[in-house]
Amino acid sequence: MQHWQFGNKPVIGLTGGIGSGKSTVAAELGKLGCGVIDAGAFSRQAMGDGQILQQVQSHWGDAVFDEMGHLDRKALGALVFSSPDELKILENMIHPYVHRQRQAMRQRYMADQTVIAIVEDCPLLFEAGLDSEVDVTIFVAADEEIRRQRVLSTRGWSTEELTRRQKNQLKLDIKANCADYVVNNNGGEKDCFDQVRHVLSDILQSPDPKSQIST
C-alpha cells in the first residue's frame, strides 16, 4: 500500500513557463481523473474580494481604478510587474485568500474517492515554496519562440510584456531542474498528452517518483 505525505492520494505540483501550455496539461490531468486546483484562478478571484480591494485602494490609490470605481487590472499589472517590490506587496495581500481556497479544495478532493490525484496548478510553485506542500512536481516546457507566439495569439502580449513578466519568475532552466518530471510541449497535443499519461501512470505506481520525461 502506498503512503503519500498529505493523505490517501498523491498531490502533484504543476508549473511551467508563461505560454508553455500548463493549463492544457492541467485540463488533460483533470480528464484523466485528477482534481485540479487552479491557484491562478483563485488569484484572479481574490481581486474581487472587498477587503483586498480596500488594501489595493489604500496602497495604490485611484490610479488603479477606473472612473466607475472598478479595478483596472491592466493599470495594476503595469505597476506591479515593473517592480518586484510592488509585486510582492500585492502577493502578500492576496496570499491568505488564495491559501484558504486552495486548502478547502484540497480537502474536498482528498475526501472524494473518485479523484485519483490532486493537481496544484501554480505558476509560482517554486518561487512561493509550494513545492514543499506537494508530493511530486511537473514542469511544462516549451521553447521561447513557441511560448511567445502562444501569448501573442491568446493574450495579445508583446515580446516586451512577456519578458517583463518573466523577470519576476525563476529562470525556466532552474525550474526544470527542480522538477521531478518535465513534459515537453513543443509539438502537438497528442505528443504532449502521451507524456502526461505516462507521467501520471508513473506517479500513481510509485510514492517517490524522481524520473523525468524529456523528448
N, C-alpha and C. Protein backbone atom coordinates (compact mmCIF):
# COMPACT_ATOMS: atom_id res chain seq x y z
N MET A 1 0.84 -1.20 0.00
CA MET A 1 0.00 0.00 0.00
C MET A 1 0.88 1.25 0.00
N GLN A 2 0.54 2.21 -0.85
CA GLN A 2 1.34 3.42 -0.94
C GLN A 2 0.98 4.39 0.17
N HIS A 3 1.97 5.12 0.63
CA HIS A 3 1.77 6.11 1.68
C HIS A 3 2.24 7.46 1.17
N TRP A 4 1.29 8.35 0.97
CA TRP A 4 1.62 9.68 0.49
C TRP A 4 1.74 10.64 1.66
N GLN A 5 2.44 11.71 1.45
CA GLN A 5 2.77 12.62 2.53
C GLN A 5 1.55 13.37 3.08
N PHE A 6 0.56 13.65 2.22
CA PHE A 6 -0.52 14.54 2.63
C PHE A 6 -1.89 13.87 2.71
N GLY A 7 -1.95 12.57 2.45
CA GLY A 7 -3.24 11.90 2.53
C GLY A 7 -3.24 10.59 1.77
N ASN A 8 -4.41 10.23 1.27
CA ASN A 8 -4.58 8.90 0.65
C ASN A 8 -4.34 8.89 -0.85
N LYS A 9 -3.85 10.00 -1.39
CA LYS A 9 -3.57 10.08 -2.83
C LYS A 9 -2.47 11.10 -3.06
N PRO A 10 -1.76 11.03 -4.18
CA PRO A 10 -0.66 11.97 -4.41
C PRO A 10 -1.15 13.39 -4.68
N VAL A 11 -0.36 14.34 -4.20
CA VAL A 11 -0.58 15.75 -4.52
C VAL A 11 0.53 16.17 -5.48
N ILE A 12 0.15 16.58 -6.67
CA ILE A 12 1.10 16.91 -7.73
C ILE A 12 1.18 18.41 -7.91
N GLY A 13 2.38 18.96 -7.89
CA GLY A 13 2.58 20.37 -8.17
C GLY A 13 2.87 20.55 -9.65
N LEU A 14 2.08 21.36 -10.32
CA LEU A 14 2.23 21.59 -11.76
C LEU A 14 2.61 23.04 -12.02
N THR A 15 3.69 23.24 -12.76
CA THR A 15 4.11 24.60 -13.10
C THR A 15 4.72 24.61 -14.49
N GLY A 16 5.08 25.79 -14.96
CA GLY A 16 5.67 25.90 -16.30
C GLY A 16 5.86 27.36 -16.66
N GLY A 17 6.59 27.60 -17.72
CA GLY A 17 6.81 28.96 -18.17
C GLY A 17 5.54 29.56 -18.75
N ILE A 18 5.50 30.88 -18.82
CA ILE A 18 4.35 31.56 -19.41
C ILE A 18 4.20 31.14 -20.87
N GLY A 19 3.01 30.68 -21.23
CA GLY A 19 2.78 30.24 -22.60
C GLY A 19 3.24 28.83 -22.90
N SER A 20 3.62 28.10 -21.88
CA SER A 20 4.13 26.73 -22.08
C SER A 20 3.02 25.73 -22.37
N GLY A 21 1.78 26.08 -22.03
CA GLY A 21 0.68 25.14 -22.18
C GLY A 21 0.35 24.42 -20.89
N LYS A 22 0.72 25.02 -19.77
CA LYS A 22 0.47 24.41 -18.46
C LYS A 22 -1.01 24.17 -18.23
N SER A 23 -1.84 25.12 -18.62
CA SER A 23 -3.28 24.98 -18.42
C SER A 23 -3.84 23.83 -19.25
N THR A 24 -3.27 23.62 -20.43
CA THR A 24 -3.68 22.49 -21.28
C THR A 24 -3.35 21.17 -20.61
N VAL A 25 -2.16 21.10 -20.02
CA VAL A 25 -1.75 19.89 -19.29
C VAL A 25 -2.65 19.68 -18.08
N ALA A 26 -2.96 20.76 -17.36
CA ALA A 26 -3.84 20.65 -16.20
C ALA A 26 -5.21 20.12 -16.60
N ALA A 27 -5.73 20.62 -17.71
CA ALA A 27 -7.04 20.17 -18.18
C ALA A 27 -7.01 18.68 -18.54
N GLU A 28 -5.93 18.23 -19.16
CA GLU A 28 -5.81 16.82 -19.51
C GLU A 28 -5.72 15.96 -18.25
N LEU A 29 -4.99 16.41 -17.25
CA LEU A 29 -4.92 15.68 -15.99
C LEU A 29 -6.30 15.59 -15.34
N GLY A 30 -7.08 16.66 -15.48
CA GLY A 30 -8.44 16.63 -14.98
C GLY A 30 -9.29 15.58 -15.68
N LYS A 31 -9.13 15.47 -16.99
CA LYS A 31 -9.87 14.46 -17.76
C LYS A 31 -9.46 13.05 -17.38
N LEU A 32 -8.22 12.90 -16.91
CA LEU A 32 -7.72 11.58 -16.53
C LEU A 32 -8.11 11.19 -15.11
N GLY A 33 -8.85 12.06 -14.43
CA GLY A 33 -9.36 11.71 -13.11
C GLY A 33 -8.76 12.47 -11.95
N CYS A 34 -7.92 13.45 -12.24
CA CYS A 34 -7.31 14.25 -11.18
C CYS A 34 -8.21 15.42 -10.80
N GLY A 35 -8.12 15.83 -9.56
CA GLY A 35 -8.78 17.05 -9.12
C GLY A 35 -7.79 18.20 -9.24
N VAL A 36 -8.12 19.20 -10.04
CA VAL A 36 -7.20 20.29 -10.32
C VAL A 36 -7.54 21.52 -9.49
N ILE A 37 -6.53 22.07 -8.83
CA ILE A 37 -6.65 23.30 -8.06
C ILE A 37 -5.89 24.39 -8.80
N ASP A 38 -6.60 25.39 -9.28
CA ASP A 38 -6.02 26.45 -10.11
C ASP A 38 -5.70 27.67 -9.26
N ALA A 39 -4.45 27.80 -8.83
CA ALA A 39 -4.05 28.92 -7.99
C ALA A 39 -4.20 30.24 -8.72
N GLY A 40 -3.95 30.25 -10.02
CA GLY A 40 -4.10 31.47 -10.80
C GLY A 40 -5.53 31.97 -10.81
N ALA A 41 -6.48 31.04 -10.92
CA ALA A 41 -7.89 31.42 -10.90
C ALA A 41 -8.27 32.01 -9.56
N PHE A 42 -7.76 31.44 -8.47
CA PHE A 42 -8.04 31.98 -7.15
C PHE A 42 -7.42 33.36 -6.98
N SER A 43 -6.26 33.57 -7.57
CA SER A 43 -5.62 34.90 -7.51
C SER A 43 -6.49 35.94 -8.21
N ARG A 44 -7.06 35.56 -9.34
CA ARG A 44 -7.95 36.49 -10.05
C ARG A 44 -9.22 36.74 -9.27
N GLN A 45 -9.76 35.69 -8.65
CA GLN A 45 -10.95 35.85 -7.82
C GLN A 45 -10.68 36.78 -6.64
N ALA A 46 -9.48 36.68 -6.10
CA ALA A 46 -9.12 37.49 -4.94
C ALA A 46 -9.25 38.98 -5.23
N MET A 47 -9.03 39.35 -6.49
CA MET A 47 -9.09 40.76 -6.84
C MET A 47 -10.52 41.29 -6.89
N GLY A 48 -11.49 40.43 -6.61
CA GLY A 48 -12.87 40.87 -6.47
C GLY A 48 -13.32 40.88 -5.02
N ASP A 49 -12.43 40.50 -4.12
CA ASP A 49 -12.75 40.47 -2.69
C ASP A 49 -12.71 41.88 -2.12
N GLY A 50 -13.74 42.26 -1.38
CA GLY A 50 -13.86 43.62 -0.87
C GLY A 50 -12.70 44.06 0.00
N GLN A 51 -12.27 43.21 0.91
CA GLN A 51 -11.18 43.57 1.81
C GLN A 51 -9.87 43.76 1.05
N ILE A 52 -9.63 42.91 0.07
CA ILE A 52 -8.41 43.04 -0.72
C ILE A 52 -8.45 44.30 -1.56
N LEU A 53 -9.60 44.62 -2.13
CA LEU A 53 -9.73 45.85 -2.91
C LEU A 53 -9.48 47.08 -2.05
N GLN A 54 -9.90 47.03 -0.80
CA GLN A 54 -9.63 48.14 0.12
C GLN A 54 -8.13 48.31 0.34
N GLN A 55 -7.43 47.18 0.47
CA GLN A 55 -5.97 47.25 0.64
C GLN A 55 -5.31 47.81 -0.62
N VAL A 56 -5.79 47.39 -1.78
CA VAL A 56 -5.26 47.90 -3.04
C VAL A 56 -5.48 49.40 -3.14
N GLN A 57 -6.69 49.84 -2.80
CA GLN A 57 -7.02 51.26 -2.84
C GLN A 57 -6.14 52.05 -1.88
N SER A 58 -5.92 51.50 -0.70
CA SER A 58 -5.11 52.19 0.31
C SER A 58 -3.67 52.34 -0.14
N HIS A 59 -3.14 51.34 -0.83
CA HIS A 59 -1.72 51.38 -1.21
C HIS A 59 -1.48 52.11 -2.53
N TRP A 60 -2.31 51.83 -3.55
CA TRP A 60 -2.04 52.41 -4.88
C TRP A 60 -2.97 53.56 -5.25
N GLY A 61 -4.04 53.74 -4.48
CA GLY A 61 -4.93 54.86 -4.73
C GLY A 61 -5.80 54.69 -5.97
N ASP A 62 -6.31 55.83 -6.48
CA ASP A 62 -7.24 55.82 -7.60
C ASP A 62 -6.59 55.47 -8.93
N ALA A 63 -5.27 55.45 -8.98
CA ALA A 63 -4.57 55.20 -10.24
C ALA A 63 -4.88 53.83 -10.82
N VAL A 64 -5.31 52.89 -9.98
CA VAL A 64 -5.58 51.53 -10.47
C VAL A 64 -7.08 51.23 -10.50
N PHE A 65 -7.90 52.28 -10.47
CA PHE A 65 -9.35 52.12 -10.58
C PHE A 65 -9.87 53.01 -11.70
N ASP A 66 -10.91 52.54 -12.39
CA ASP A 66 -11.47 53.35 -13.48
C ASP A 66 -12.46 54.37 -12.93
N GLU A 67 -13.09 55.13 -13.82
CA GLU A 67 -13.99 56.20 -13.40
C GLU A 67 -15.25 55.68 -12.72
N MET A 68 -15.55 54.38 -12.92
CA MET A 68 -16.70 53.78 -12.26
C MET A 68 -16.34 53.15 -10.92
N GLY A 69 -15.07 53.24 -10.56
CA GLY A 69 -14.63 52.67 -9.30
C GLY A 69 -14.26 51.21 -9.37
N HIS A 70 -14.21 50.66 -10.59
CA HIS A 70 -13.83 49.26 -10.76
C HIS A 70 -12.31 49.14 -10.91
N LEU A 71 -11.79 48.04 -10.42
CA LEU A 71 -10.35 47.81 -10.52
C LEU A 71 -9.91 47.76 -11.97
N ASP A 72 -8.87 48.51 -12.29
CA ASP A 72 -8.27 48.49 -13.63
C ASP A 72 -7.10 47.52 -13.57
N ARG A 73 -7.35 46.28 -13.94
CA ARG A 73 -6.34 45.23 -13.81
C ARG A 73 -5.11 45.52 -14.67
N LYS A 74 -5.33 46.13 -15.82
CA LYS A 74 -4.20 46.45 -16.70
C LYS A 74 -3.30 47.49 -16.05
N ALA A 75 -3.89 48.50 -15.43
CA ALA A 75 -3.11 49.54 -14.76
C ALA A 75 -2.36 48.96 -13.57
N LEU A 76 -3.04 48.11 -12.81
CA LEU A 76 -2.38 47.49 -11.66
C LEU A 76 -1.24 46.60 -12.12
N GLY A 77 -1.48 45.83 -13.18
CA GLY A 77 -0.43 44.96 -13.71
C GLY A 77 0.79 45.73 -14.16
N ALA A 78 0.55 46.88 -14.80
CA ALA A 78 1.67 47.71 -15.27
C ALA A 78 2.53 48.17 -14.10
N LEU A 79 1.90 48.43 -12.96
CA LEU A 79 2.64 48.88 -11.78
C LEU A 79 3.42 47.73 -11.13
N VAL A 80 2.75 46.63 -10.90
CA VAL A 80 3.38 45.57 -10.10
C VAL A 80 4.39 44.75 -10.90
N PHE A 81 4.15 44.57 -12.20
CA PHE A 81 5.08 43.75 -12.97
C PHE A 81 6.32 44.52 -13.42
N SER A 82 6.35 45.81 -13.11
CA SER A 82 7.56 46.59 -13.38
C SER A 82 8.38 46.81 -12.12
N SER A 83 7.89 46.29 -10.99
CA SER A 83 8.59 46.48 -9.72
C SER A 83 8.44 45.23 -8.86
N PRO A 84 9.51 44.48 -8.63
CA PRO A 84 9.41 43.30 -7.76
C PRO A 84 8.88 43.61 -6.37
N ASP A 85 9.23 44.78 -5.84
CA ASP A 85 8.75 45.15 -4.50
C ASP A 85 7.24 45.35 -4.49
N GLU A 86 6.73 46.02 -5.52
CA GLU A 86 5.28 46.24 -5.60
C GLU A 86 4.54 44.93 -5.85
N LEU A 87 5.13 44.06 -6.64
CA LEU A 87 4.51 42.76 -6.89
C LEU A 87 4.43 41.96 -5.60
N LYS A 88 5.47 42.03 -4.79
CA LYS A 88 5.48 41.30 -3.52
C LYS A 88 4.39 41.83 -2.59
N ILE A 89 4.18 43.13 -2.61
CA ILE A 89 3.12 43.72 -1.78
C ILE A 89 1.76 43.17 -2.20
N LEU A 90 1.51 43.11 -3.50
CA LEU A 90 0.24 42.58 -3.99
C LEU A 90 0.10 41.10 -3.64
N GLU A 91 1.16 40.34 -3.81
CA GLU A 91 1.11 38.91 -3.48
C GLU A 91 0.79 38.69 -2.01
N ASN A 92 1.34 39.53 -1.14
CA ASN A 92 1.06 39.41 0.29
C ASN A 92 -0.40 39.73 0.61
N MET A 93 -0.99 40.60 -0.20
CA MET A 93 -2.40 40.94 0.00
C MET A 93 -3.32 39.78 -0.34
N ILE A 94 -3.01 39.09 -1.44
CA ILE A 94 -3.92 38.05 -1.92
C ILE A 94 -3.59 36.65 -1.41
N HIS A 95 -2.39 36.46 -0.86
CA HIS A 95 -1.97 35.12 -0.44
C HIS A 95 -2.92 34.47 0.56
N PRO A 96 -3.38 35.16 1.62
CA PRO A 96 -4.27 34.47 2.57
C PRO A 96 -5.55 33.96 1.91
N TYR A 97 -6.11 34.75 1.00
CA TYR A 97 -7.33 34.33 0.29
C TYR A 97 -7.06 33.08 -0.54
N VAL A 98 -6.00 33.13 -1.33
CA VAL A 98 -5.66 32.00 -2.20
C VAL A 98 -5.38 30.75 -1.37
N HIS A 99 -4.66 30.92 -0.27
CA HIS A 99 -4.32 29.79 0.59
C HIS A 99 -5.58 29.12 1.14
N ARG A 100 -6.53 29.92 1.60
CA ARG A 100 -7.78 29.36 2.14
C ARG A 100 -8.53 28.57 1.08
N GLN A 101 -8.63 29.13 -0.11
CA GLN A 101 -9.36 28.46 -1.19
C GLN A 101 -8.66 27.16 -1.60
N ARG A 102 -7.34 27.20 -1.69
CA ARG A 102 -6.58 26.02 -2.06
C ARG A 102 -6.78 24.90 -1.04
N GLN A 103 -6.67 25.24 0.22
CA GLN A 103 -6.78 24.23 1.27
C GLN A 103 -8.17 23.62 1.31
N ALA A 104 -9.20 24.45 1.13
CA ALA A 104 -10.57 23.94 1.15
C ALA A 104 -10.80 22.97 0.00
N MET A 105 -10.31 23.32 -1.18
CA MET A 105 -10.49 22.45 -2.34
C MET A 105 -9.66 21.18 -2.20
N ARG A 106 -8.47 21.31 -1.62
CA ARG A 106 -7.64 20.12 -1.43
C ARG A 106 -8.34 19.13 -0.50
N GLN A 107 -8.96 19.62 0.56
CA GLN A 107 -9.67 18.74 1.48
C GLN A 107 -10.84 18.04 0.79
N ARG A 108 -11.55 18.78 -0.06
CA ARG A 108 -12.67 18.16 -0.79
C ARG A 108 -12.18 17.07 -1.73
N TYR A 109 -11.12 17.34 -2.45
CA TYR A 109 -10.58 16.35 -3.37
C TYR A 109 -10.02 15.14 -2.63
N MET A 110 -9.40 15.38 -1.48
CA MET A 110 -8.82 14.27 -0.72
C MET A 110 -9.92 13.33 -0.22
N ALA A 111 -11.09 13.89 0.08
CA ALA A 111 -12.20 13.07 0.58
C ALA A 111 -13.00 12.42 -0.54
N ASP A 112 -12.80 12.87 -1.78
CA ASP A 112 -13.57 12.36 -2.92
C ASP A 112 -12.88 11.11 -3.48
N GLN A 113 -13.51 9.96 -3.32
CA GLN A 113 -12.90 8.70 -3.74
C GLN A 113 -12.80 8.57 -5.26
N THR A 114 -13.51 9.40 -6.00
CA THR A 114 -13.43 9.33 -7.46
C THR A 114 -12.22 10.09 -8.01
N VAL A 115 -11.58 10.88 -7.17
CA VAL A 115 -10.40 11.65 -7.58
C VAL A 115 -9.15 10.81 -7.33
N ILE A 116 -8.35 10.57 -8.37
CA ILE A 116 -7.20 9.67 -8.23
C ILE A 116 -5.93 10.40 -7.78
N ALA A 117 -5.88 11.71 -7.99
CA ALA A 117 -4.72 12.51 -7.57
C ALA A 117 -5.15 13.97 -7.54
N ILE A 118 -4.43 14.77 -6.79
CA ILE A 118 -4.71 16.20 -6.69
C ILE A 118 -3.60 16.96 -7.40
N VAL A 119 -3.98 17.88 -8.26
CA VAL A 119 -3.01 18.68 -9.00
C VAL A 119 -3.08 20.13 -8.54
N GLU A 120 -1.99 20.63 -8.01
CA GLU A 120 -1.88 22.05 -7.65
C GLU A 120 -1.26 22.78 -8.84
N ASP A 121 -2.10 23.44 -9.62
CA ASP A 121 -1.66 24.19 -10.80
C ASP A 121 -1.23 25.58 -10.34
N CYS A 122 0.08 25.80 -10.27
CA CYS A 122 0.59 27.03 -9.67
C CYS A 122 1.76 27.59 -10.48
N PRO A 123 1.60 28.75 -11.12
CA PRO A 123 2.69 29.34 -11.90
C PRO A 123 3.95 29.60 -11.08
N LEU A 124 3.77 29.96 -9.81
CA LEU A 124 4.91 30.30 -8.95
C LEU A 124 5.16 29.22 -7.91
N LEU A 125 5.03 27.98 -8.32
CA LEU A 125 5.16 26.85 -7.40
C LEU A 125 6.47 26.88 -6.62
N PHE A 126 7.57 27.03 -7.32
CA PHE A 126 8.89 27.03 -6.67
C PHE A 126 9.19 28.38 -6.02
N GLU A 127 8.79 29.47 -6.67
CA GLU A 127 9.06 30.79 -6.11
C GLU A 127 8.37 30.99 -4.76
N ALA A 128 7.16 30.44 -4.64
CA ALA A 128 6.38 30.60 -3.42
C ALA A 128 6.68 29.51 -2.38
N GLY A 129 7.55 28.57 -2.72
CA GLY A 129 7.88 27.50 -1.79
C GLY A 129 6.79 26.46 -1.66
N LEU A 130 5.85 26.44 -2.60
CA LEU A 130 4.74 25.49 -2.51
C LEU A 130 5.14 24.08 -2.92
N ASP A 131 6.34 23.93 -3.46
CA ASP A 131 6.81 22.58 -3.78
C ASP A 131 6.95 21.73 -2.53
N SER A 132 7.06 22.38 -1.36
CA SER A 132 7.14 21.63 -0.10
C SER A 132 5.77 21.12 0.34
N GLU A 133 4.71 21.56 -0.35
CA GLU A 133 3.35 21.17 0.01
C GLU A 133 2.77 20.13 -0.95
N VAL A 134 3.63 19.57 -1.79
CA VAL A 134 3.18 18.55 -2.74
C VAL A 134 4.12 17.34 -2.66
N ASP A 135 3.67 16.22 -3.21
CA ASP A 135 4.49 15.01 -3.21
C ASP A 135 5.47 14.96 -4.36
N VAL A 136 5.09 15.52 -5.49
CA VAL A 136 5.89 15.41 -6.70
C VAL A 136 5.58 16.61 -7.59
N THR A 137 6.54 17.02 -8.42
CA THR A 137 6.36 18.21 -9.25
C THR A 137 6.53 17.89 -10.74
N ILE A 138 5.74 18.60 -11.55
CA ILE A 138 5.83 18.50 -13.02
C ILE A 138 6.06 19.90 -13.57
N PHE A 139 7.03 20.02 -14.47
CA PHE A 139 7.29 21.29 -15.16
C PHE A 139 6.94 21.11 -16.63
N VAL A 140 6.13 22.02 -17.16
CA VAL A 140 5.77 22.00 -18.58
C VAL A 140 6.71 22.95 -19.32
N ALA A 141 7.44 22.41 -20.28
CA ALA A 141 8.45 23.19 -21.00
C ALA A 141 8.04 23.40 -22.45
N ALA A 142 8.45 24.56 -22.99
CA ALA A 142 8.27 24.86 -24.41
C ALA A 142 9.31 25.89 -24.79
N ASP A 143 9.76 25.84 -26.03
CA ASP A 143 10.77 26.79 -26.50
C ASP A 143 10.23 28.22 -26.44
N GLU A 144 11.15 29.18 -26.29
CA GLU A 144 10.75 30.57 -26.10
C GLU A 144 9.92 31.10 -27.27
N GLU A 145 10.32 30.79 -28.49
CA GLU A 145 9.58 31.31 -29.64
C GLU A 145 8.16 30.75 -29.68
N ILE A 146 8.00 29.49 -29.33
CA ILE A 146 6.67 28.89 -29.28
C ILE A 146 5.83 29.56 -28.20
N ARG A 147 6.42 29.80 -27.06
CA ARG A 147 5.69 30.46 -25.97
C ARG A 147 5.32 31.89 -26.36
N ARG A 148 6.23 32.57 -27.04
CA ARG A 148 5.96 33.95 -27.46
C ARG A 148 4.78 34.00 -28.42
N GLN A 149 4.76 33.08 -29.37
CA GLN A 149 3.66 33.03 -30.33
C GLN A 149 2.33 32.71 -29.63
N ARG A 150 2.39 31.84 -28.63
CA ARG A 150 1.16 31.48 -27.92
C ARG A 150 0.58 32.67 -27.16
N VAL A 151 1.43 33.39 -26.41
CA VAL A 151 0.89 34.50 -25.63
C VAL A 151 0.47 35.66 -26.53
N LEU A 152 1.10 35.77 -27.70
CA LEU A 152 0.69 36.80 -28.65
C LEU A 152 -0.72 36.51 -29.17
N SER A 153 -0.97 35.24 -29.48
CA SER A 153 -2.27 34.88 -30.07
C SER A 153 -3.38 34.76 -29.03
N THR A 154 -3.06 34.30 -27.82
CA THR A 154 -4.10 34.06 -26.82
C THR A 154 -4.29 35.21 -25.84
N ARG A 155 -3.23 35.99 -25.60
CA ARG A 155 -3.33 37.06 -24.61
C ARG A 155 -3.06 38.44 -25.19
N GLY A 156 -2.57 38.48 -26.41
CA GLY A 156 -2.28 39.77 -27.03
C GLY A 156 -1.06 40.46 -26.46
N TRP A 157 -0.17 39.70 -25.82
CA TRP A 157 1.03 40.29 -25.22
C TRP A 157 2.10 40.52 -26.28
N SER A 158 2.86 41.56 -26.09
CA SER A 158 4.05 41.80 -26.90
C SER A 158 5.21 40.99 -26.33
N THR A 159 6.29 40.92 -27.10
CA THR A 159 7.50 40.26 -26.61
C THR A 159 8.00 40.95 -25.35
N GLU A 160 7.89 42.29 -25.33
CA GLU A 160 8.35 43.06 -24.17
C GLU A 160 7.54 42.73 -22.92
N GLU A 161 6.22 42.55 -23.10
CA GLU A 161 5.37 42.21 -21.96
C GLU A 161 5.72 40.84 -21.40
N LEU A 162 5.96 39.88 -22.29
CA LEU A 162 6.35 38.55 -21.85
C LEU A 162 7.66 38.61 -21.09
N THR A 163 8.64 39.35 -21.61
CA THR A 163 9.94 39.47 -20.96
C THR A 163 9.81 40.12 -19.59
N ARG A 164 8.97 41.16 -19.52
CA ARG A 164 8.79 41.89 -18.25
C ARG A 164 8.21 40.98 -17.18
N ARG A 165 7.24 40.18 -17.54
CA ARG A 165 6.61 39.31 -16.56
C ARG A 165 7.52 38.14 -16.17
N GLN A 166 8.31 37.66 -17.11
CA GLN A 166 9.21 36.55 -16.81
C GLN A 166 10.31 36.97 -15.84
N LYS A 167 10.64 38.25 -15.80
CA LYS A 167 11.70 38.72 -14.91
C LYS A 167 11.34 38.50 -13.44
N ASN A 168 10.05 38.38 -13.15
CA ASN A 168 9.61 38.18 -11.77
C ASN A 168 9.53 36.71 -11.39
N GLN A 169 9.99 35.83 -12.28
CA GLN A 169 9.97 34.40 -12.01
C GLN A 169 11.38 33.82 -12.08
N LEU A 170 11.54 32.64 -11.47
CA LEU A 170 12.80 31.94 -11.60
C LEU A 170 13.08 31.61 -13.06
N LYS A 171 14.35 31.50 -13.41
CA LYS A 171 14.68 31.10 -14.77
C LYS A 171 14.13 29.71 -15.04
N LEU A 172 13.69 29.51 -16.26
CA LEU A 172 12.99 28.27 -16.59
C LEU A 172 13.87 27.04 -16.46
N ASP A 173 15.17 27.17 -16.76
CA ASP A 173 16.04 26.01 -16.63
C ASP A 173 16.19 25.60 -15.17
N ILE A 174 16.13 26.57 -14.27
CA ILE A 174 16.19 26.26 -12.84
C ILE A 174 14.94 25.49 -12.43
N LYS A 175 13.78 25.96 -12.89
CA LYS A 175 12.53 25.26 -12.56
C LYS A 175 12.54 23.84 -13.10
N ALA A 176 13.00 23.70 -14.33
CA ALA A 176 13.03 22.37 -14.94
C ALA A 176 13.93 21.42 -14.15
N ASN A 177 15.06 21.94 -13.69
CA ASN A 177 15.99 21.11 -12.91
C ASN A 177 15.43 20.77 -11.54
N CYS A 178 14.57 21.64 -11.01
CA CYS A 178 13.97 21.38 -9.69
C CYS A 178 12.83 20.37 -9.76
N ALA A 179 12.21 20.25 -10.92
CA ALA A 179 11.03 19.40 -11.06
C ALA A 179 11.39 17.92 -11.11
N ASP A 180 10.46 17.10 -10.65
CA ASP A 180 10.64 15.64 -10.73
C ASP A 180 10.38 15.14 -12.15
N TYR A 181 9.50 15.81 -12.86
CA TYR A 181 9.17 15.44 -14.24
C TYR A 181 9.15 16.68 -15.11
N VAL A 182 9.55 16.52 -16.36
CA VAL A 182 9.44 17.59 -17.36
C VAL A 182 8.62 17.06 -18.53
N VAL A 183 7.55 17.75 -18.85
CA VAL A 183 6.74 17.45 -20.03
C VAL A 183 7.06 18.49 -21.08
N ASN A 184 7.57 18.06 -22.21
CA ASN A 184 7.91 18.99 -23.29
C ASN A 184 6.70 19.20 -24.18
N ASN A 185 6.33 20.46 -24.36
CA ASN A 185 5.14 20.81 -25.12
C ASN A 185 5.48 21.65 -26.34
N ASN A 186 6.48 21.21 -27.08
CA ASN A 186 6.86 21.90 -28.31
C ASN A 186 6.09 21.38 -29.52
N GLY A 187 5.53 20.19 -29.40
CA GLY A 187 4.85 19.57 -30.54
C GLY A 187 3.35 19.71 -30.43
N GLY A 188 2.65 18.72 -30.97
CA GLY A 188 1.20 18.73 -30.95
C GLY A 188 0.64 18.18 -29.66
N GLU A 189 -0.69 18.27 -29.54
CA GLU A 189 -1.35 17.82 -28.32
C GLU A 189 -1.16 16.33 -28.08
N LYS A 190 -1.18 15.53 -29.13
CA LYS A 190 -1.05 14.08 -28.94
C LYS A 190 0.25 13.73 -28.25
N ASP A 191 1.35 14.32 -28.70
CA ASP A 191 2.65 14.06 -28.09
C ASP A 191 2.66 14.52 -26.64
N CYS A 192 2.11 15.70 -26.40
CA CYS A 192 2.05 16.23 -25.03
C CYS A 192 1.22 15.33 -24.13
N PHE A 193 0.03 14.95 -24.61
CA PHE A 193 -0.86 14.15 -23.78
C PHE A 193 -0.32 12.74 -23.54
N ASP A 194 0.42 12.20 -24.50
CA ASP A 194 1.07 10.91 -24.29
C ASP A 194 2.05 11.00 -23.12
N GLN A 195 2.81 12.09 -23.08
CA GLN A 195 3.74 12.29 -21.97
C GLN A 195 2.99 12.44 -20.64
N VAL A 196 1.90 13.19 -20.67
CA VAL A 196 1.12 13.42 -19.45
C VAL A 196 0.59 12.10 -18.90
N ARG A 197 0.05 11.26 -19.76
CA ARG A 197 -0.46 9.96 -19.31
C ARG A 197 0.65 9.09 -18.75
N HIS A 198 1.82 9.14 -19.39
CA HIS A 198 2.96 8.35 -18.92
C HIS A 198 3.40 8.84 -17.54
N VAL A 199 3.49 10.15 -17.38
CA VAL A 199 3.91 10.72 -16.10
C VAL A 199 2.92 10.37 -15.00
N LEU A 200 1.64 10.55 -15.27
CA LEU A 200 0.63 10.26 -14.25
C LEU A 200 0.66 8.79 -13.85
N SER A 201 0.78 7.91 -14.82
CA SER A 201 0.87 6.48 -14.53
C SER A 201 2.06 6.17 -13.65
N ASP A 202 3.19 6.80 -13.96
CA ASP A 202 4.40 6.56 -13.18
C ASP A 202 4.24 7.06 -11.75
N ILE A 203 3.61 8.22 -11.59
CA ILE A 203 3.39 8.77 -10.25
C ILE A 203 2.49 7.85 -9.43
N LEU A 204 1.43 7.37 -10.03
CA LEU A 204 0.48 6.53 -9.30
C LEU A 204 1.09 5.19 -8.91
N GLN A 205 2.10 4.76 -9.64
CA GLN A 205 2.75 3.47 -9.35
C GLN A 205 3.85 3.59 -8.32
N SER A 206 4.30 4.81 -8.05
CA SER A 206 5.42 4.99 -7.13
C SER A 206 5.17 6.18 -6.22
N PRO A 207 5.31 6.00 -4.88
CA PRO A 207 5.11 7.11 -3.96
C PRO A 207 6.27 8.09 -3.92
N ASP A 208 7.36 7.79 -4.61
CA ASP A 208 8.51 8.70 -4.59
C ASP A 208 9.17 8.74 -5.96
N PRO A 209 8.42 9.20 -6.98
CA PRO A 209 8.97 9.20 -8.34
C PRO A 209 9.97 10.31 -8.52
N LYS A 210 11.10 10.01 -9.14
CA LYS A 210 12.13 11.03 -9.34
C LYS A 210 12.67 11.03 -10.77
N SER A 211 12.03 10.26 -11.66
CA SER A 211 12.48 10.25 -13.05
C SER A 211 11.93 11.45 -13.78
N GLN A 212 12.46 11.70 -14.98
CA GLN A 212 12.00 12.81 -15.79
C GLN A 212 11.67 12.34 -17.18
N ILE A 213 10.68 13.00 -17.79
CA ILE A 213 10.34 12.75 -19.18
C ILE A 213 10.95 13.87 -20.00
N SER A 214 11.69 13.56 -21.02
CA SER A 214 12.29 14.59 -21.87
C SER A 214 12.39 14.06 -23.28
N THR A 215 11.73 14.77 -24.21
CA THR A 215 11.76 14.34 -25.60
C THR A 215 12.19 15.47 -26.48
